[in-house]
Coordinates of C-alpha atoms and ligand atoms in Angstrom, one line a residue:
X1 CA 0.0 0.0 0.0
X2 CA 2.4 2.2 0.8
X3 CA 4.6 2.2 -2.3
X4 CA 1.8 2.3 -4.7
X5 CA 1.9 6.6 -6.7
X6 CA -0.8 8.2 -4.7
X7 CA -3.6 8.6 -7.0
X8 CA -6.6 10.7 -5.8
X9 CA -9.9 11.6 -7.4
X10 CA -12.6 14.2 -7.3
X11 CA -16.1 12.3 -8.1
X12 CA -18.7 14.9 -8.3
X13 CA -22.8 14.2 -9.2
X14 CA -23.8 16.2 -12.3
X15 CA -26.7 17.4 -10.1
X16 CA -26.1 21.1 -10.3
X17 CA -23.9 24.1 -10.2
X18 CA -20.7 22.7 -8.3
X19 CA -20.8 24.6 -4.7
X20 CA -17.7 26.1 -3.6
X21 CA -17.5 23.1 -1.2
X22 CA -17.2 20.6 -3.8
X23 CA -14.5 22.9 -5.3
X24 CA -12.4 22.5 -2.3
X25 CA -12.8 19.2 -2.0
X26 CA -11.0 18.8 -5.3
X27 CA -8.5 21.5 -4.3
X28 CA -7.8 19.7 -1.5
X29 CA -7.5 16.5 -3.6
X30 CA -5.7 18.2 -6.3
X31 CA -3.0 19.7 -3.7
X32 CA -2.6 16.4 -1.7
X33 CA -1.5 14.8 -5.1
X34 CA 0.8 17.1 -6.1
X35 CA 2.2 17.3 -2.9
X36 CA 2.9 13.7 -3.1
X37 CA 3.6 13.7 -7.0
X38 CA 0.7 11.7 -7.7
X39 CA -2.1 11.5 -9.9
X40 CA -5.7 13.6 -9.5
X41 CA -8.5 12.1 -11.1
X42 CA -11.8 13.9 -12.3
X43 CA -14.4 11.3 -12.3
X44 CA -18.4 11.7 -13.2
X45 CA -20.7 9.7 -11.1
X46 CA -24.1 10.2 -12.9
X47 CA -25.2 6.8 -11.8
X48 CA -28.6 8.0 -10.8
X49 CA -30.2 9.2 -13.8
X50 CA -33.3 11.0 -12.3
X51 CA -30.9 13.1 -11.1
X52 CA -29.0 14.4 -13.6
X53 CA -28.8 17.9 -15.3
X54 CA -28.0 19.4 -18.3
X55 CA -24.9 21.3 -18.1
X56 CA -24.1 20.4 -15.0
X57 CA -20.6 18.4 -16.1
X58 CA -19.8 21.2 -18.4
X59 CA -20.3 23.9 -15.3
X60 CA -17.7 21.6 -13.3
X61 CA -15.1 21.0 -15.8
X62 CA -15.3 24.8 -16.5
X63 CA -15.1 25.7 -12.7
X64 CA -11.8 23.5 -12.3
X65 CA -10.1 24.9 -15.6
X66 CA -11.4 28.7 -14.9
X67 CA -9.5 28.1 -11.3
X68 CA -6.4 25.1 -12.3
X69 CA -7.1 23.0 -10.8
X70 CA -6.2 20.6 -13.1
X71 CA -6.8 16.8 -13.6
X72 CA -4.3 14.2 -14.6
X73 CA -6.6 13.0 -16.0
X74 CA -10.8 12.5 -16.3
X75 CA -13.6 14.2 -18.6
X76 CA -12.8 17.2 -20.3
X77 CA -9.1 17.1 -19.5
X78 CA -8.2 14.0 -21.8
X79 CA -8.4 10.4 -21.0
X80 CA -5.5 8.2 -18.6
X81 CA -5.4 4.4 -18.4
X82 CA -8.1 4.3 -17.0
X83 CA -11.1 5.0 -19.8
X84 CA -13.7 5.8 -19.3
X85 CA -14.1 8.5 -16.3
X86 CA -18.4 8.8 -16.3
X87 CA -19.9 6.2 -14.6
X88 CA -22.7 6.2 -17.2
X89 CA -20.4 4.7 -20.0
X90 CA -19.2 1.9 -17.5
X91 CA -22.0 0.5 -16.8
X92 CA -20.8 -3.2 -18.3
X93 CA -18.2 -3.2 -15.7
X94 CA -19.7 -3.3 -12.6
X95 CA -22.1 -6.5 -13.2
X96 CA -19.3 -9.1 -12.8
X97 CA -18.8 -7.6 -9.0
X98 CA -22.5 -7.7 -8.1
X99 CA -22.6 -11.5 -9.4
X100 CA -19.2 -12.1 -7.1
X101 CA -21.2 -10.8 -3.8
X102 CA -23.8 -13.0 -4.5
X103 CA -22.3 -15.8 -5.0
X104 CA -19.7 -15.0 -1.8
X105 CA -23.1 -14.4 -0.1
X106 CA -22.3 -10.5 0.3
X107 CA -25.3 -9.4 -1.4
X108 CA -29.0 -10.8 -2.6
X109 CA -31.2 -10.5 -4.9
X110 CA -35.0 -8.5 -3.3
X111 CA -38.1 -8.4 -5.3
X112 CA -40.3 -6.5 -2.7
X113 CA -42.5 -3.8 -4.3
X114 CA -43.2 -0.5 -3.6
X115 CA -45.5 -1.4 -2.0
X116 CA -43.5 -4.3 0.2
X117 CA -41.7 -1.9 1.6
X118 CA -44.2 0.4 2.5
X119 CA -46.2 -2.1 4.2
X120 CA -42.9 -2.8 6.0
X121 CA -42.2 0.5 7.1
X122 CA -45.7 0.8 8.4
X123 CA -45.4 -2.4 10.1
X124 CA -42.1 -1.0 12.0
X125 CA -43.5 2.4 12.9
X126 CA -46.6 0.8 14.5
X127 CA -44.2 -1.5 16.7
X128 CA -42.3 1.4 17.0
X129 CA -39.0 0.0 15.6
X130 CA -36.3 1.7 13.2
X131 CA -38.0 1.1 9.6
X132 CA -34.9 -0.2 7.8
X133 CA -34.2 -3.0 6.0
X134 CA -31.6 -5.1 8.0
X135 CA -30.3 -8.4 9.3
X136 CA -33.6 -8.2 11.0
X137 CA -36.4 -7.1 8.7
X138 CA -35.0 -9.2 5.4
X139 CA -36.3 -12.2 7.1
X140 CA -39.7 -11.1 6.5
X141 CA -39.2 -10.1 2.9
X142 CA -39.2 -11.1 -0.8
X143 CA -35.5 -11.9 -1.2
X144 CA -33.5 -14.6 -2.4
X145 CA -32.6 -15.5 1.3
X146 CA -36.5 -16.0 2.6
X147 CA -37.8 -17.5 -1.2
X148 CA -36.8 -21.0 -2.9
X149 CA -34.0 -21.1 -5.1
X150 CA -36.4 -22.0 -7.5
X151 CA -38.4 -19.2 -7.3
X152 CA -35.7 -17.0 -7.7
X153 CA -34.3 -18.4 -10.4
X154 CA -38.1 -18.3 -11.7
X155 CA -38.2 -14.4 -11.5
X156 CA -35.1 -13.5 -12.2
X157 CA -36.0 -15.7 -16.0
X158 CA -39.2 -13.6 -16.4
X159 CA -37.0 -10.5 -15.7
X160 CA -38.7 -9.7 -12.6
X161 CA -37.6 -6.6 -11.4
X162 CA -35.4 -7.0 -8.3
X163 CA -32.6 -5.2 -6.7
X164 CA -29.3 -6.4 -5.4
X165 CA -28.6 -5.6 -1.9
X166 CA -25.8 -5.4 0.7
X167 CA -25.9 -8.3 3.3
X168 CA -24.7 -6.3 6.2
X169 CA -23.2 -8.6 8.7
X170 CA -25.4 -8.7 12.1
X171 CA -24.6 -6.8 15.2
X172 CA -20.8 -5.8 13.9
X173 CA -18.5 -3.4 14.8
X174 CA -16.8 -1.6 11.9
X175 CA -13.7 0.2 12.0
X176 CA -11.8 2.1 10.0
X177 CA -9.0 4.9 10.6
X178 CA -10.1 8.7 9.3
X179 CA -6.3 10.8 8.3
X180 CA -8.7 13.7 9.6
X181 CA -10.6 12.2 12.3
X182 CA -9.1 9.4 13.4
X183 CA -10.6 6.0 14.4
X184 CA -14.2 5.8 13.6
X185 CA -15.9 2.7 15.2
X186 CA -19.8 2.5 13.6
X187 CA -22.1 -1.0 14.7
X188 CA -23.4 -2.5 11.6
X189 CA -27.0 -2.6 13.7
X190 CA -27.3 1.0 12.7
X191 CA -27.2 0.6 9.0
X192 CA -29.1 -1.1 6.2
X193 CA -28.7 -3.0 3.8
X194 CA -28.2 -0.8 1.2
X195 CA -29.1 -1.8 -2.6
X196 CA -26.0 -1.8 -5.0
X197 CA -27.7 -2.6 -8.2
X198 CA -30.6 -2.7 -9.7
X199 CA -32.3 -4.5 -12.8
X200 CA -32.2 -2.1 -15.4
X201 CA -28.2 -3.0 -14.7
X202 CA -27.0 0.5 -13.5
X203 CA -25.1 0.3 -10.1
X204 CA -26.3 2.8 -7.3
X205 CA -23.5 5.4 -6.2
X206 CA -22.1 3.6 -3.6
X207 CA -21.1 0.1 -5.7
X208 CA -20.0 2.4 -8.6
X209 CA -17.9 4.2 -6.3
X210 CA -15.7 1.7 -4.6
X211 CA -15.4 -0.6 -7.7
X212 CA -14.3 2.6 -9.9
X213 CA -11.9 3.4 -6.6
X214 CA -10.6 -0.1 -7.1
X215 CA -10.3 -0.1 -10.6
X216 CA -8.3 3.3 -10.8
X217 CA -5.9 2.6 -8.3
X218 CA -7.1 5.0 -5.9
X219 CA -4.9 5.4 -2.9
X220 CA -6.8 8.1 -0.6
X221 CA -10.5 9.0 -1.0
X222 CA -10.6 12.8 0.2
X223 CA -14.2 13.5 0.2
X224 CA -17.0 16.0 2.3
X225 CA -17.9 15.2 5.7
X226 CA -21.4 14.3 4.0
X227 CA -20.0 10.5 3.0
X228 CA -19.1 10.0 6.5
X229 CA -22.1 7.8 7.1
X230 CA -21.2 5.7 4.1
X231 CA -17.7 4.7 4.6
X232 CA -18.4 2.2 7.2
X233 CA -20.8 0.3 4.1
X234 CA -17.6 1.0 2.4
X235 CA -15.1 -0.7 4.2
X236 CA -17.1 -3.7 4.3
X237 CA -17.6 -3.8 0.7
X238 CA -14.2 -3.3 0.4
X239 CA -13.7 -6.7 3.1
X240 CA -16.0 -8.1 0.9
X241 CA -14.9 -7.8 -2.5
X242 CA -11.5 -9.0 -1.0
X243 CA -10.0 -5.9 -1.8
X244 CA -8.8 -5.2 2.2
X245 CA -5.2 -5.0 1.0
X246 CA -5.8 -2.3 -1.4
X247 CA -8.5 -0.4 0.7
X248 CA -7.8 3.6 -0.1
X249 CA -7.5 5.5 3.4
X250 CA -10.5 7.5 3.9
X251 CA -10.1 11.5 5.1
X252 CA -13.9 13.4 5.8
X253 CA -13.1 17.2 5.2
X254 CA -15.0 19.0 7.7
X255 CA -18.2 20.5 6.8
X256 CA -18.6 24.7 5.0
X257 CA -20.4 26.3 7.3
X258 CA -23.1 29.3 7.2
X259 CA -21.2 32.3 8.5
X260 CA -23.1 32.5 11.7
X261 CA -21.8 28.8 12.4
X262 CA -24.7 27.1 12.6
X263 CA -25.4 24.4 9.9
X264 CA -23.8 23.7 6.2
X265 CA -23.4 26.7 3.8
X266 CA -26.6 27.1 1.6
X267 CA -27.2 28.9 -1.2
X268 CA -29.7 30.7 0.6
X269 CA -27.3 32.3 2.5
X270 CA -25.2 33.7 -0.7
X271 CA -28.5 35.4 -1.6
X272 CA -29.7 36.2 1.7
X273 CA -26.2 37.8 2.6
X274 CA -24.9 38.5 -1.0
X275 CA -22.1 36.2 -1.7
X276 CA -21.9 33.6 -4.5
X277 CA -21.4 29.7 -3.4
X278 CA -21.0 29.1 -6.4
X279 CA -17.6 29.4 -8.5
X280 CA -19.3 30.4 -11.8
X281 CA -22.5 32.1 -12.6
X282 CA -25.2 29.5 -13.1
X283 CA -28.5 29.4 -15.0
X284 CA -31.0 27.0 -13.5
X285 CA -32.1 24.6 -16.7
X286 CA -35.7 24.6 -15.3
X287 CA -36.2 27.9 -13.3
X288 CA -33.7 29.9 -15.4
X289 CA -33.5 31.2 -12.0
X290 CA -29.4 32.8 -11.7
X291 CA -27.2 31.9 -8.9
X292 CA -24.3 34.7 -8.9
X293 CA -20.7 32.8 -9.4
X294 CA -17.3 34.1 -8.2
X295 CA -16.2 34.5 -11.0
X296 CA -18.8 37.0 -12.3
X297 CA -18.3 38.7 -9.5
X298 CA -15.0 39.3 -10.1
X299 CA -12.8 37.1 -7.8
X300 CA -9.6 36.4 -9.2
X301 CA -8.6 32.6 -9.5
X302 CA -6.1 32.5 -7.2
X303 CA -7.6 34.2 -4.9
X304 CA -10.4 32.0 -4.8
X305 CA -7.9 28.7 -4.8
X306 CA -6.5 30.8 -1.4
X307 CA -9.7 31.6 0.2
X308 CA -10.7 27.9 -0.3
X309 CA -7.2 26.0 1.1
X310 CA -8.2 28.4 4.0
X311 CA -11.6 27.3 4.7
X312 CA -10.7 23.8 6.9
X313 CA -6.9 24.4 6.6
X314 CA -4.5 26.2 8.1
X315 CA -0.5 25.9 7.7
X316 CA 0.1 26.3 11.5
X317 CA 1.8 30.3 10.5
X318 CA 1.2 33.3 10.5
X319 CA 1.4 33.6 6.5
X320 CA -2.2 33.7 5.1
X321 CA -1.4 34.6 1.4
X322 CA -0.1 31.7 -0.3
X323 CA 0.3 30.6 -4.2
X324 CA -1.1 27.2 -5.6
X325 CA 2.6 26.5 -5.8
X326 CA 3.0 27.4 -2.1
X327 CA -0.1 25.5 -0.9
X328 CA 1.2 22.4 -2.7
X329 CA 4.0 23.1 -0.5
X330 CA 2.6 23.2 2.6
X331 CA -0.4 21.3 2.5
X332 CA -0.5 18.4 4.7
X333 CA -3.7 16.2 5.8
X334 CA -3.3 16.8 9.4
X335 CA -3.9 20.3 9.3
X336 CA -7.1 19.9 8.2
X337 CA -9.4 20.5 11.0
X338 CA -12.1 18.6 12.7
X339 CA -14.4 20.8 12.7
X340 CA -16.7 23.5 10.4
X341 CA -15.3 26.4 8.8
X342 CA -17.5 29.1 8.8
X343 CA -17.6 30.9 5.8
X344 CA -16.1 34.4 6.2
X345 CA -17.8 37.3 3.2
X346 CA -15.3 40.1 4.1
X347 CA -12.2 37.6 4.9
X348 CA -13.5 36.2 1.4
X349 CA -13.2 39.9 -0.1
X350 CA -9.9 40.3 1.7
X351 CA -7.8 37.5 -0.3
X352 CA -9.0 39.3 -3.2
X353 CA -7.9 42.9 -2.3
X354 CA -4.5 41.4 -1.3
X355 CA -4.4 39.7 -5.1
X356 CA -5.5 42.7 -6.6
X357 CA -2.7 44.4 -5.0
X358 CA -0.6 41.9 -5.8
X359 CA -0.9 42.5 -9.5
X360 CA 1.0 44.8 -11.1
X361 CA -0.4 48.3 -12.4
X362 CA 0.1 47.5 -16.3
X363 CA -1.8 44.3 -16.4
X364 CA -4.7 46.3 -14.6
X365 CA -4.7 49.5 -16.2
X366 CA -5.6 47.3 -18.7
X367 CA -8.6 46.4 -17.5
X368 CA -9.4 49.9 -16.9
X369 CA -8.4 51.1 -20.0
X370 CA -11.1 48.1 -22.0
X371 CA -13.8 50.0 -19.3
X372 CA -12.8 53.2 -20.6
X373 CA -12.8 52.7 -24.2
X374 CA -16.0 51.0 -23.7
X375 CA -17.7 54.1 -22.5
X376 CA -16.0 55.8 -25.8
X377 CA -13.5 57.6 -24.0
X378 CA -9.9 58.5 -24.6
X379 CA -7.5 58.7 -22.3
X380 CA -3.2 58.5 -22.7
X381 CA -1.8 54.9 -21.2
X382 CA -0.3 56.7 -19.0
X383 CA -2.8 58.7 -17.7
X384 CA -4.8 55.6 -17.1
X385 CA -1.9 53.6 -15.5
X386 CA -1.4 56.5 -13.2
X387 CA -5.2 56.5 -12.1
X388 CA -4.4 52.6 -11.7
X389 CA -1.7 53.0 -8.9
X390 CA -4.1 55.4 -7.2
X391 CA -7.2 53.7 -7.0
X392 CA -5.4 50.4 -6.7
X393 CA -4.9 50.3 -3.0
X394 CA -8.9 51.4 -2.5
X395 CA -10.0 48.5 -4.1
X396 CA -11.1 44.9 -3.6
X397 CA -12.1 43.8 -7.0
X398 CA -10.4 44.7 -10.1
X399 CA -13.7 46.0 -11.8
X400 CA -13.9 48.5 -9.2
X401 CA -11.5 50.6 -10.7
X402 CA -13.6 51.8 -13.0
X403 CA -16.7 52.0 -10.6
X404 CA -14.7 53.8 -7.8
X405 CA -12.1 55.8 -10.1
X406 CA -15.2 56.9 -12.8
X407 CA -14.3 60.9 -11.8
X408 CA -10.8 60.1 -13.4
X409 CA -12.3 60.0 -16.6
X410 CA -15.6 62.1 -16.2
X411 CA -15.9 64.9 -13.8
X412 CA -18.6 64.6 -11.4
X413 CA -22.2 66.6 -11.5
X414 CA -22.9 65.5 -8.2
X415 CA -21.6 66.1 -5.2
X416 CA -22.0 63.8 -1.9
X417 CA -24.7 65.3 -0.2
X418 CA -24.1 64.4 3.1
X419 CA -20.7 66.5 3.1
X420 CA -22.0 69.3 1.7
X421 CA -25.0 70.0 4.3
X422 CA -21.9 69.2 6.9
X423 CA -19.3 71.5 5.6
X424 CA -20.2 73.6 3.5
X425 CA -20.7 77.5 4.9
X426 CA -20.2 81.2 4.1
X427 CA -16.5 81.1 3.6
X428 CA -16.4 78.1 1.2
X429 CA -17.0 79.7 -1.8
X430 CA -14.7 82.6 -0.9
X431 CA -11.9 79.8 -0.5
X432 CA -12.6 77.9 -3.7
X433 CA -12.6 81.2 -5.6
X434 CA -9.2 81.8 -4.0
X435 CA -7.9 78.3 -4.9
X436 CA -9.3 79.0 -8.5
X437 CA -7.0 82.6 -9.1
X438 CA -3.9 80.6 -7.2
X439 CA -3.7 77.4 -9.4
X440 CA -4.5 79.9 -12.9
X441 CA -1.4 81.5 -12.3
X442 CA 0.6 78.2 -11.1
X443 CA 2.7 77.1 -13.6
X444 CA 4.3 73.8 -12.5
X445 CA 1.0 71.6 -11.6
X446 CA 3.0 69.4 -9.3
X447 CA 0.7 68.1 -6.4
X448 CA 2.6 69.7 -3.8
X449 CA 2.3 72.9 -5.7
X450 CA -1.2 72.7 -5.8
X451 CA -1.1 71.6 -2.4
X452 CA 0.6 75.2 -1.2
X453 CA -1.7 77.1 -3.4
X454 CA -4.4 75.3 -1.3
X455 CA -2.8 76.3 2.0
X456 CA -2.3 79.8 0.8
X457 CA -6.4 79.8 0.1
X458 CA -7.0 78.4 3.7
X459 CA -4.7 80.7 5.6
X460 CA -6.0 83.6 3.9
X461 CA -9.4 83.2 4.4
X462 CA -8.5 82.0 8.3
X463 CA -10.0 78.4 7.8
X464 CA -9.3 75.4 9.4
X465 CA -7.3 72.6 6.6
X466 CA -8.5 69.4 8.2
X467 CA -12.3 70.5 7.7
X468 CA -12.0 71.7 4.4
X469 CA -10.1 69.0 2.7
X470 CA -12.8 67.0 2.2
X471 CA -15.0 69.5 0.9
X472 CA -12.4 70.1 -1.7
X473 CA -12.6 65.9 -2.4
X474 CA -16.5 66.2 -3.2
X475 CA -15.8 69.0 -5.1
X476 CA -12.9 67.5 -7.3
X477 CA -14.7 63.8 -7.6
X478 CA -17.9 64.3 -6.3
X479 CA -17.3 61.5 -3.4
X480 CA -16.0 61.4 -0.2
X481 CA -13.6 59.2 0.1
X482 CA -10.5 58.5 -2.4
X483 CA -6.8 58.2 -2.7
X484 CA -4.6 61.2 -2.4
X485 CA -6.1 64.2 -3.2
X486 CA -3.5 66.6 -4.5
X487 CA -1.9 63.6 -6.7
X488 CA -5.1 63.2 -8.1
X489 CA -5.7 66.7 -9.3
X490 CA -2.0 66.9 -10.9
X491 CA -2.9 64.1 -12.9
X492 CA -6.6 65.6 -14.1
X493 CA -4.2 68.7 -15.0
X494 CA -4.3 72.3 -14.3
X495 CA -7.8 72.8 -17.0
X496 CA -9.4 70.2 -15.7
X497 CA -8.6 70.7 -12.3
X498 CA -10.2 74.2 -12.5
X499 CA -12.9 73.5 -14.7
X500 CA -14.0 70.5 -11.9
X501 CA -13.5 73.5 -9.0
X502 CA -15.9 75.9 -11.3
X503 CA -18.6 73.4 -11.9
X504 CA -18.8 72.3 -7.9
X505 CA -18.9 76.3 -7.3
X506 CA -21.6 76.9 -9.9
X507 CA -23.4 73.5 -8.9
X508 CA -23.4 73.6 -5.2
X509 CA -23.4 77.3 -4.3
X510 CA -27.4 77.8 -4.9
Ligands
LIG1 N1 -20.5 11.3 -6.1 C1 -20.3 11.7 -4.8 C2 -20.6 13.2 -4.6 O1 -21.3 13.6 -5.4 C3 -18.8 11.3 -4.4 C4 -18.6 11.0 -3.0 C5 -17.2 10.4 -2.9 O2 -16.2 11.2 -3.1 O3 -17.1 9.2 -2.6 O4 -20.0 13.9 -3.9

């Protein structure tokens, strides 16, 4: 066991937009196999048809290439040894294993009806007992351990419709280690016997999964805290199939939770609090109803990748911002906690602010400039690189820069109310007419040029600086709040700079 490659696999349902849980499950898969230099595997488990829809695979193979975190191999990213990676198309494989735990006495055949088993569960309730079919119950049904061998030879000739399900040992302890949570000891008298197969010859999930585990060589199964309850059936598959030696070792990443801590992250919560769960936007097929997506929002990849490794991981150091590189680095299976992360809107905002800053102001003033253009404007490169590195460090998405630095490229007819009623008086007019006659006669437009001619206004007029600054900010941009202010008028220039002063004058002074 120990020398085989470490080979991992992320095995979503095609049941939906990926949540950003499922995405760090296969982060977490996809850095545990790099770590190791082993193999990450995408595989599709659409077993259960009613289930599935439409362009839900395509959403997920989009959401790991949009973010790369990129399979070795599995749909969409070109096919490995192991061929084919959707469940759906291996259907002829998993019949030969059923047929092996019947005839080991692992499994049986059950022709109960609909009906059967809600007479059963009736039955149970009345006497009060667990309604499950077990060790117990089976007795009492229409199986092929209660009916003649005959019989089901009889049915299963006139294609009867049966099932094929798990003979769970009675009364049994099952254990197993968890790399997360350590030894998990479950009593097989509180489980059922679960159905593996059924006769329209598709397996259910949790045959599919470990014989495709097998099959592929998988080392480690890294999966949600949500298939804790099912690794105990597992494992004795597993025992069962004879395939102990080979068993992958099981690690249950701890649950996403709402940001008030109590219960799993829903996307009720992105809506009611206004945060995507999801990594790319996503059109309901039915509904058409939206779910917002990271992406659209404007997260940046890697900062999404960082947010995520956080969520359930820490490295045990101060250092919070970390490349995929890095986090191949340092990511190790027992650092994952226990317990639930709570999901964290403004830390989630925070990673991205810290990536945007990270970028450099070319690649970004690029972005601006495709906003500015857009809005058939026409500004120098370097006039819109400059109004980059200032609005840069306000920022938390890179979009922003045009929604928070608009007054670089058109000067503002409205000024922020609330300011104005708060500072705003007799003199201010006096010292913006002032500032107007200094900065026509200024010749160098240097910020702290301008910044002296502003001084001048203010002591001349016997007003306070700190109070009027901001006045001159909503007069200049309209706005409050904003980088430097004298740096941003050298850069709208001496006209501009004068004509923005004019209209707040002739705007604000009725
Ligand atoms: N198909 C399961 C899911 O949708 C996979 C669980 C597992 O990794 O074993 O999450």
């Amino acid at each position: 066991m120990t020398d085989r490659k470490v080979r991992v696999r992320f095995a979503p349902s095609p049941t939906g937009p990926l949540h950003i849980g499922g995405v760090r499950t296969a982060l977490y898969n996809y850095l545990f196999a790099k770590k190791h230099g082993g193999d990450f595997i995408l595989r599709i488990e659409d077993t259960d048809q009613t289930r599935f829809v439409p362009g839900a695979e395509e959403y997920i193979i989009e959401s790991l290439k949009w973010l790369g975190i990129t399979p070795n191999e599995g749909i969409g990213f070109g096919d490995g040894p192991y061929a084919p990676y959707r469940q759906s198309n291996r259907k002829p494989m998993y019949r030969d294993y059923v047929k092996q735990l019947i005839d080991s006495g692992h499994a049986y055949y059950a022709f109960d009806t609909p009906e059967d088993l809600e007479a059963m569960r009736e039955r149970l309730k009345a006497s009060n007992v667990d309604a499950k079919y077990d060790a117990i119950t089976r007795t009492t049904m229409r199986n092929s351990l209660t009916l003649s061998e005959d019989e089901v030879t009889r049915l299963l000739e006139r294609n009867a419709d049966y099932v094929v399900r798990f003979k769970l040992p009675r009364k049994e302890e099952v254990k197993f280690h968890d790399e997360i949570r350590g030894w998990v000891t479950v009593n097989t008298s509180q489980m059922d016997d679960k159905v593996l197969f059924k006769s329209d010859g598709m397996p259910t999930y949790h045959l599919a999964n470990i014989v495709d585990d097998y099959l592929m060589r998988i080392t480690h199964v890294i999966r949600g805290e949500e298939w804790l309850p099912s690794a105990p059936l597992h494992v004795l598959l597993y025992r069962s199939l004879g395939w102990e030696e080979v068993m992958p070792k099981f690690a249950h990443l701890p649950l996403l939770l709402k940001p008030e801590g109590n219960g799993k992250l829903s996307k009720r919560d992105g809506d009611r609090l206004g945060f995507p769960v999801f990594p790319l936007q996503w059109q309901d097929p039915t509904t058409k109803e939206i779910s917002s997506g990271y992406r659209e929002v404007g997260y940046m990849p890697e900062a999404v990748i960082n947010l995520l490794a956080f969520l359930g991981w820490n490295p045990g150091t101060p250092q919070e911002i970390f490349s995929k590189e890095e986090l191949v680095a340092a990511f190790t299976i027992d650092r994952v906690s226990k317990h639930g992360a709570k999901f964290d809107q403004n830390k989630a905002k925070w990673f991205n602010q810290q990536y945007v800053r990270k970028t450099d102001d070319k690649t970004l003033a690029a972005e601006l400039k495709k906003e500015v253009l857009a809005n058939g404007l026409s500004f120098s490169d370097a006039y819109i690189e400059k109004a980059t590195s200032l609005v840069k460090e306000k920022i938390g998405f890179t979009k922003e820069l045009w929604t928070m630095g608009v007054y670089f490229f058109i000067n503002p007819t409205q000024y922020d109310e609330a300011v104005i009623t708060k500072r705003w008086n007799e003199k201010s007019a006096i010292v913006l007419n002032d500032l107007i006659q200094n900065l026509t006669s200024l010749n160098d437009f240097s910020s702290s040029n301008i910044e002296e001619q502003y001084n001048a206004a203010l002591t001349k007029n016997d007003v306070a600086g700190k109070d009027f600054l901001q006045l001159l900010r909503v007069c200049l941009t309209g706005v409050a709040g904003g980088p430097p202010l004298f740096e941003m008028a050298e850069l709208f220039g001496k006209e501009n700079t004068i004509l923005r002063l004019q209209n707040a004058l002739n705007t604000i002074k009725k």
